PDB file of C-alpha atoms in Angstrom:
ATOM      1  CA  MET S   1     -41.962   9.830  44.701  1.00 52.00           C
ATOM      2  CA  THR S   2     -40.471   6.531  43.472  1.00 59.00           C
ATOM      3  CA  ARG S   3     -41.943   7.453  40.201  1.00 58.00           C
ATOM      4  CA  LEU S   4     -39.523  10.362  40.062  1.00 51.00           C
ATOM      5  CA  ALA S   5     -36.381   8.874  41.074  1.00 46.00           C
ATOM      6  CA  PHE S   6     -36.860   6.435  38.196  1.00 49.00           C
ATOM      7  CA  ILE S   7     -37.677   9.664  35.736  1.00 51.00           C
ATOM      8  CA  GLY S   8     -34.756  11.630  37.414  1.00 46.00           C
ATOM      9  CA  LEU S   9     -32.826   8.278  36.455  1.00 45.00           C
ATOM     10  CA  PHE S  10     -34.088   7.650  32.822  1.00 48.00           C
ATOM     11  CA  LEU S  11     -33.107  11.529  32.148  1.00 42.00           C
ATOM     12  CA  VAL S  12     -29.392  11.415  33.623  1.00 41.00           C
ATOM     13  CA  ALA S  13     -28.968   7.775  31.416  1.00 44.00           C
ATOM     14  CA  LEU S  14     -30.524   9.876  28.393  1.00 44.00           C
ATOM     15  CA  GLY S  15     -27.963  12.831  28.591  1.00 49.00           C
ATOM     16  CA  ALA S  16     -24.777  10.343  29.329  1.00 44.00           C
ATOM     17  CA  ILE S  17     -25.824   8.480  26.001  1.00 49.00           C
ATOM     18  CA  VAL S  18     -26.452  11.731  24.376  1.00 41.00           C
ATOM     19  CA  TYR S  19     -23.088  12.844  25.251  1.00 47.00           C
ATOM     20  CA  VAL S  20     -20.924   9.513  24.511  1.00 43.00           C
ATOM     21  CA  LEU S  21     -22.546  10.102  21.213  1.00 44.00           C
ATOM     22  CA  PHE S  22     -21.485  13.660  20.738  1.00 45.00           C
ATOM     23  CA  SER S  23     -18.319  12.672  21.837  1.00 45.00           C
ATOM     24  CA  ALA S  24     -17.392  10.129  19.738  1.00 46.00           C
ATOM     25  CA  ALA S  25     -18.746  12.108  16.422  1.00 46.00           C
ATOM     26  CA  GLY S  26     -16.422  15.062  17.315  1.00 48.00           C
ATOM     27  CA  GLY S  27     -13.306  12.885  17.899  1.00 49.00           C
ATOM     28  CA  LYS S  28     -10.051  13.657  16.684  1.00 47.00           C
ATOM     29  CA  PRO S  29     -10.173  13.645  12.724  1.00 51.00           C
ATOM     30  CA  PRO S  30      -7.582  12.072  11.279  1.00 58.00           C
ATOM     31  CA  SER S  31      -4.497  13.571  10.446  1.00 79.00           C
ATOM     32  CA  ASN S  32      -3.985  12.148   6.577  1.00 87.00           C
ATOM     33  CA  ALA S  33      -6.760  12.181   4.593  1.00 90.00           C
ATOM     34  CA  PHE S  34      -6.182   8.348   3.385  1.00 96.00           C
ATOM     35  CA  GLU S  35      -6.179   6.973   6.928  1.00 96.00           C
ATOM     36  CA  ARG S  36      -9.894   5.984   7.037  1.00 96.00           C
ATOM     37  CA  TYR S  37      -9.035   3.639   4.264  1.00 97.00           C
ATOM     38  CA  ALA S  38      -6.861   1.822   7.015  1.00 97.00           C
ATOM     39  CA  THR S  39      -8.999  -1.031   7.879  1.00 96.00           C
ATOM     40  CA  GLY S  40      -9.666  -4.519   6.309  1.00 96.00           C
ATOM     41  CA  ASP S  41      -7.459  -5.757   4.083  1.00 93.00           C
ATOM     42  CA  MET S  42      -6.150  -2.324   4.666  1.00 97.00           C
ATOM     43  CA  ALA S  43      -5.578  -2.501   8.023  1.00 97.00           C
ATOM     44  CA  LYS S  44      -1.829  -2.265   8.080  1.00 97.00           C
ATOM     45  CA  LEU S  45      -1.145   0.782   6.153  1.00 98.00           C
ATOM     46  CA  SER S  46       1.377   3.152   7.026  1.00 98.00           C
ATOM     47  CA  PHE S  47       1.135   6.869   6.421  1.00 98.00           C
ATOM     48  CA  ALA S  48       4.116   7.817   8.373  1.00 97.00           C
ATOM     49  CA  SER S  49       6.554   8.543   5.370  1.00 97.00           C
ATOM     50  CA  ALA S  50       3.770  10.521   3.611  1.00 97.00           C
ATOM     51  CA  GLY S  51       5.283  13.555   1.742  1.00 97.00           C
ATOM     52  CA  GLU S  52       8.591  12.503   1.524  1.00 98.00           C
ATOM     53  CA  ALA S  53      10.402  12.335  -1.831  1.00 98.00           C
ATOM     54  CA  ALA S  54      10.601   8.735  -4.110  1.00 98.00           C
ATOM     55  CA  PRO S  55      14.281   7.377  -3.957  1.00 97.00           C
ATOM     56  CA  THR S  56      16.551   8.233  -6.842  1.00 97.00           C
ATOM     57  CA  ALA S  57      18.608   5.252  -6.812  1.00 97.00           C
ATOM     58  CA  ASN S  58      18.152   2.685  -9.669  1.00 97.00           C
ATOM     59  CA  MET S  59      16.518  -0.089  -9.958  1.00 98.00           C
ATOM     60  CA  PHE S  60      16.698  -2.371 -13.363  1.00 97.00           C
ATOM     61  CA  ALA S  61      14.201  -3.621 -16.100  1.00 96.00           C
ATOM     62  CA  ALA S  62      14.543  -7.094 -16.934  1.00 94.00           C
ATOM     63  CA  ASP S  63      16.696  -7.113 -20.126  1.00 95.00           C
ATOM     64  CA  GLY S  64      19.416  -4.788 -17.509  1.00 94.00           C
ATOM     65  CA  THR S  65      18.295  -1.433 -18.358  1.00 96.00           C
ATOM     66  CA  PRO S  66      18.556   1.019 -15.178  1.00 97.00           C
ATOM     67  CA  VAL S  67      15.367   2.755 -14.194  1.00 97.00           C
ATOM     68  CA  THR S  68      14.993   5.351 -11.291  1.00 98.00           C
ATOM     69  CA  LEU S  69      11.100   6.042  -9.885  1.00 98.00           C
ATOM     70  CA  ASP S  70      10.801   9.204 -12.057  1.00 97.00           C
ATOM     71  CA  ALA S  71      10.105   7.394 -14.913  1.00 97.00           C
ATOM     72  CA  TRP S  72       6.797   7.116 -13.323  1.00 97.00           C
ATOM     73  CA  LYS S  73       6.549  10.500 -12.121  1.00 96.00           C
ATOM     74  CA  GLY S  74       2.475  11.825 -13.404  1.00 97.00           C
ATOM     75  CA  LYS S  75       0.958   9.054 -12.247  1.00 97.00           C
ATOM     76  CA  THR S  76      -0.177   7.166  -9.156  1.00 98.00           C
ATOM     77  CA  VAL S  77       2.204   3.874  -8.881  1.00 98.00           C
ATOM     78  CA  LEU S  78       2.465   1.226  -6.306  1.00 98.00           C
ATOM     79  CA  VAL S  79       5.666  -0.313  -6.237  1.00 98.00           C
ATOM     80  CA  ASN S  80       5.890  -3.689  -5.064  1.00 98.00           C
ATOM     81  CA  TYR S  81       9.381  -5.156  -3.320  1.00 98.00           C
ATOM     82  CA  TRP S  82       9.028  -8.946  -3.353  1.00 98.00           C
ATOM     83  CA  ALA S  83      11.093 -12.078  -3.652  1.00 98.00           C
ATOM     84  CA  THR S  84      10.565 -15.684  -5.041  1.00 98.00           C
ATOM     85  CA  TRP S  85      11.618 -16.885  -1.274  1.00 98.00           C
ATOM     86  CA  CYS S  86       9.404 -14.826   0.209  1.00 98.00           C
ATOM     87  CA  SER S  87       6.024 -17.225   0.727  1.00 98.00           C
ATOM     88  CA  PRO S  88       3.800 -14.286   1.572  1.00 98.00           C
ATOM     89  CA  CYS S  89       5.614 -12.131  -1.367  1.00 98.00           C
ATOM     90  CA  GLU S  90       4.024 -15.326  -3.261  1.00 98.00           C
ATOM     91  CA  ARG S  91       0.710 -15.331  -1.414  1.00 98.00           C
ATOM     92  CA  GLU S  92      -0.125 -11.643  -2.325  1.00 98.00           C
ATOM     93  CA  MET S  93       1.198 -11.460  -5.915  1.00 98.00           C
ATOM     94  CA  PRO S  94      -1.725 -12.686  -7.290  1.00 98.00           C
ATOM     95  CA  SER S  95      -4.047 -10.142  -6.149  1.00 98.00           C
ATOM     96  CA  LEU S  96      -2.150  -7.347  -7.154  1.00 98.00           C
ATOM     97  CA  GLY S  97      -2.005  -8.466 -10.282  1.00 98.00           C
ATOM     98  CA  ALA S  98      -5.907  -8.131 -10.347  1.00 98.00           C
ATOM     99  CA  LEU S  99      -5.700  -4.776  -9.020  1.00 98.00           C
ATOM    100  CA  GLN S 100      -3.473  -3.931 -12.160  1.00 98.00           C
ATOM    101  CA  THR S 101      -6.348  -5.293 -14.461  1.00 98.00           C
ATOM    102  CA  ALA S 102      -8.791  -3.511 -12.363  1.00 97.00           C
ATOM    103  CA  ARG S 103      -7.199   0.236 -12.119  1.00 98.00           C
ATOM    104  CA  GLY S 104      -4.239  -0.122 -14.088  1.00 98.00           C
ATOM    105  CA  GLY S 105      -3.420   2.693 -16.801  1.00 97.00           C
ATOM    106  CA  ASP S 106      -2.770   6.360 -17.689  1.00 97.00           C
ATOM    107  CA  ALA S 107      -3.082   7.177 -14.083  1.00 98.00           C
ATOM    108  CA  PHE S 108      -2.323   4.124 -12.244  1.00 98.00           C
ATOM    109  CA  GLU S 109       0.497   1.422 -12.641  1.00 98.00           C
ATOM    110  CA  ILE S 110       2.065  -1.273 -10.005  1.00 98.00           C
ATOM    111  CA  VAL S 111       5.571  -1.744 -10.316  1.00 98.00           C
ATOM    112  CA  ALA S 112       6.953  -5.276  -8.844  1.00 98.00           C
ATOM    113  CA  VAL S 113      10.881  -4.439  -7.581  1.00 98.00           C
ATOM    114  CA  SER S 114      12.469  -8.291  -7.045  1.00 98.00           C
ATOM    115  CA  VAL S 115      14.791  -8.499  -4.942  1.00 98.00           C
ATOM    116  CA  ASP S 116      16.016 -11.974  -5.721  1.00 97.00           C
ATOM    117  CA  SER S 117      20.120 -12.265  -7.056  1.00 96.00           C
ATOM    118  CA  SER S 118      20.984 -11.399 -10.400  1.00 95.00           C
ATOM    119  CA  GLU S 119      21.557 -14.769 -10.913  1.00 96.00           C
ATOM    120  CA  ASP S 120      17.422 -15.781 -10.126  1.00 97.00           C
ATOM    121  CA  LYS S 121      16.292 -12.114 -12.744  1.00 97.00           C
ATOM    122  CA  ASP S 122      14.854 -14.596 -15.197  1.00 97.00           C
ATOM    123  CA  TYR S 123      13.301 -17.331 -12.382  1.00 98.00           C
ATOM    124  CA  ALA S 124      11.940 -13.983 -10.843  1.00 98.00           C
ATOM    125  CA  ALA S 125      10.250 -12.531 -14.212  1.00 97.00           C
ATOM    126  CA  GLN S 126       9.295 -16.037 -15.280  1.00 98.00           C
ATOM    127  CA  ARG S 127       7.613 -16.461 -11.256  1.00 98.00           C
ATOM    128  CA  LEU S 128       5.755 -13.209 -11.682  1.00 98.00           C
ATOM    129  CA  GLY S 129       3.937 -14.676 -14.779  1.00 97.00           C
ATOM    130  CA  GLU S 130       3.127 -17.916 -13.235  1.00 98.00           C
ATOM    131  CA  LEU S 131       1.878 -16.253  -9.759  1.00 98.00           C
ATOM    132  CA  GLY S 132      -0.920 -14.319 -12.209  1.00 97.00           C
ATOM    133  CA  ALA S 133       0.621 -10.924 -12.504  1.00 98.00           C
ATOM    134  CA  ALA S 134       2.327 -10.685 -15.810  1.00 97.00           C
ATOM    135  CA  ASN S 135       0.454  -7.468 -16.542  1.00 98.00           C
ATOM    136  CA  ILE S 136       3.006  -5.814 -13.477  1.00 98.00           C
ATOM    137  CA  SER S 137       5.803  -4.258 -14.898  1.00 97.00           C
ATOM    138  CA  PHE S 138       9.261  -6.020 -13.606  1.00 98.00           C
ATOM    139  CA  HIS S 139      12.074  -5.030 -12.411  1.00 98.00           C
ATOM    140  CA  ILE S 140      15.237  -5.974 -10.347  1.00 98.00           C
ATOM    141  CA  ALA S 141      16.849  -4.612  -7.540  1.00 97.00           C
ATOM    142  CA  PRO S 142      19.661  -7.597  -7.022  1.00 95.00           C
ATOM    143  CA  PRO S 143      21.402  -7.743  -3.255  1.00 93.00           C
ATOM    144  CA  GLU S 144      24.709  -5.643  -4.853  1.00 92.00           C
ATOM    145  CA  ASN S 145      22.103  -2.786  -5.795  1.00 91.00           C
ATOM    146  CA  TYR S 146      19.958  -2.603  -2.707  1.00 93.00           C
ATOM    147  CA  GLU S 147      20.444   1.037  -2.599  1.00 96.00           C
ATOM    148  CA  ILE S 148      16.732   1.774  -3.856  1.00 97.00           C
ATOM    149  CA  VAL S 149      15.172  -0.903  -0.988  1.00 97.00           C
ATOM    150  CA  TYR S 150      17.594   0.999   1.669  1.00 96.00           C
ATOM    151  CA  ASP S 151      16.441   4.830   0.726  1.00 97.00           C
ATOM    152  CA  SER S 152      13.076   3.186   0.361  1.00 97.00           C
ATOM    153  CA  GLY S 153      12.835   2.306   3.970  1.00 96.00           C
ATOM    154  CA  VAL S 154      12.079  -1.083   3.348  1.00 97.00           C
ATOM    155  CA  GLN S 155      12.310  -2.961   6.318  1.00 95.00           C
ATOM    156  CA  GLY S 156      11.122  -6.687   5.181  1.00 96.00           C
ATOM    157  CA  PHE S 157       9.372  -8.120   2.370  1.00 98.00           C
ATOM    158  CA  PRO S 158       6.592  -7.875   0.619  1.00 98.00           C
ATOM    159  CA  THR S 159       6.598  -3.751   1.390  1.00 98.00           C
ATOM    160  CA  SER S 160       4.316  -2.158  -0.955  1.00 98.00           C
ATOM    161  CA  VAL S 161       5.047   1.835  -1.396  1.00 98.00           C
ATOM    162  CA  ILE S 162       2.843   4.224  -3.026  1.00 98.00           C
ATOM    163  CA  TYR S 163       3.726   7.050  -4.760  1.00 98.00           C
ATOM    164  CA  GLY S 164       1.671  10.129  -5.890  1.00 98.00           C
ATOM    165  CA  PRO S 165       2.055  11.439  -9.466  1.00 98.00           C
ATOM    166  CA  ASP S 166       4.135  14.779  -7.720  1.00 97.00           C
ATOM    167  CA  GLY S 167       6.573  11.428  -6.895  1.00 98.00           C
ATOM    168  CA  LYS S 168       5.644  12.212  -2.654  1.00 98.00           C
ATOM    169  CA  GLU S 169       5.147   9.038  -0.967  1.00 98.00           C
ATOM    170  CA  ILE S 170       1.395   8.692  -0.030  1.00 98.00           C
ATOM    171  CA  ALA S 171       1.329   5.382   2.258  1.00 98.00           C
ATOM    172  CA  ARG S 172       2.730   1.866   2.571  1.00 98.00           C
ATOM    173  CA  LEU S 173       1.758  -1.518   3.732  1.00 98.00           C
ATOM    174  CA  ALA S 174       4.310  -4.158   5.225  1.00 98.00           C
ATOM    175  CA  GLY S 175       3.689  -7.417   4.919  1.00 98.00           C
ATOM    176  CA  ASP S 176       0.948  -9.022   2.717  1.00 98.00           C
ATOM    177  CA  ALA S 177      -2.312  -7.965   2.049  1.00 98.00           C
ATOM    178  CA  ASP S 178      -5.401  -8.959  -0.523  1.00 98.00           C
ATOM    179  CA  TRP S 179      -4.782  -5.883  -3.007  1.00 98.00           C
ATOM    180  CA  SER S 180      -7.939  -7.091  -4.490  1.00 97.00           C
ATOM    181  CA  SER S 181     -10.097  -6.550  -1.740  1.00 98.00           C
ATOM    182  CA  ILE S 182     -13.027  -3.927  -1.678  1.00 97.00           C
ATOM    183  CA  GLU S 183     -11.224  -1.697   1.288  1.00 97.00           C
ATOM    184  CA  ALA S 184      -7.705  -1.782  -1.103  1.00 98.00           C
ATOM    185  CA  VAL S 185      -9.672  -0.903  -4.372  1.00 98.00           C
ATOM    186  CA  ASN S 186     -11.305   2.067  -2.380  1.00 97.00           C
ATOM    187  CA  PHE S 187      -8.764   2.712  -1.072  1.00 98.00           C
ATOM    188  CA  ILE S 188      -6.473   3.176  -4.722  1.00 98.00           C
ATOM    189  CA  ASP S 189      -9.630   4.779  -6.042  1.00 98.00           C
ATOM    190  CA  ALA S 190      -9.891   7.748  -3.324  1.00 98.00           C
ATOM    191  CA  ILE S 191      -6.124   8.427  -4.101  1.00 98.00           C
ATOM    192  CA  LEU S 192      -7.380   8.545  -7.959  1.00 97.00           C
ATOM    193  CA  ALA S 193     -10.040  10.728  -7.408  1.00 97.00           C
ATOM    194  CA  LYS S 194      -8.006  13.189  -4.819  1.00 94.00           C
ATOM    195  CA  VAL S 195      -4.472  13.008  -6.758  1.00 87.00           C
ATOM    196  CA  GLY S 196      -4.910  11.758 -10.216  1.00 66.00           C
TER     197      GLY S 196
END
């Protein structure tokens, strides 16, 4: 009788384990194809605004020329809002430079948008180079021209927003991250494989 009780308990336990495994495997699929990349250094990725159009407000090139994000339509672009007075911004900038070196080209580009004051534009451009990111396209949105910052929904710095070739948001990450990490590179590769 004891032997039958042990066999019965074993079968009940085995059934419970099989049930848990099948339940976990058949869980709710992510609502966004890229959500599974929100791990490790990319854990702070947000997809809440995915599908929203890029803002149309101006930022300014180093020479003062007004530019909109439409200039990058047709390629995937990571727009990084940063400032020289923001230590997390400076901390992540070398990894953005490394990502631009590794993946930048006809299909992907990183654009740094400084939110420093107009008087600090030259210093911000110089600082970008000092931080190992001279290969990133420099732009500025000074406080008197913050419309692009507001229209992008940026609430703190640094914030990186990724737009697809169609000009629609794919994801964003508020706060600093290691953009040269394997998680970040895999995420960018997945985007480029899917959207070009």
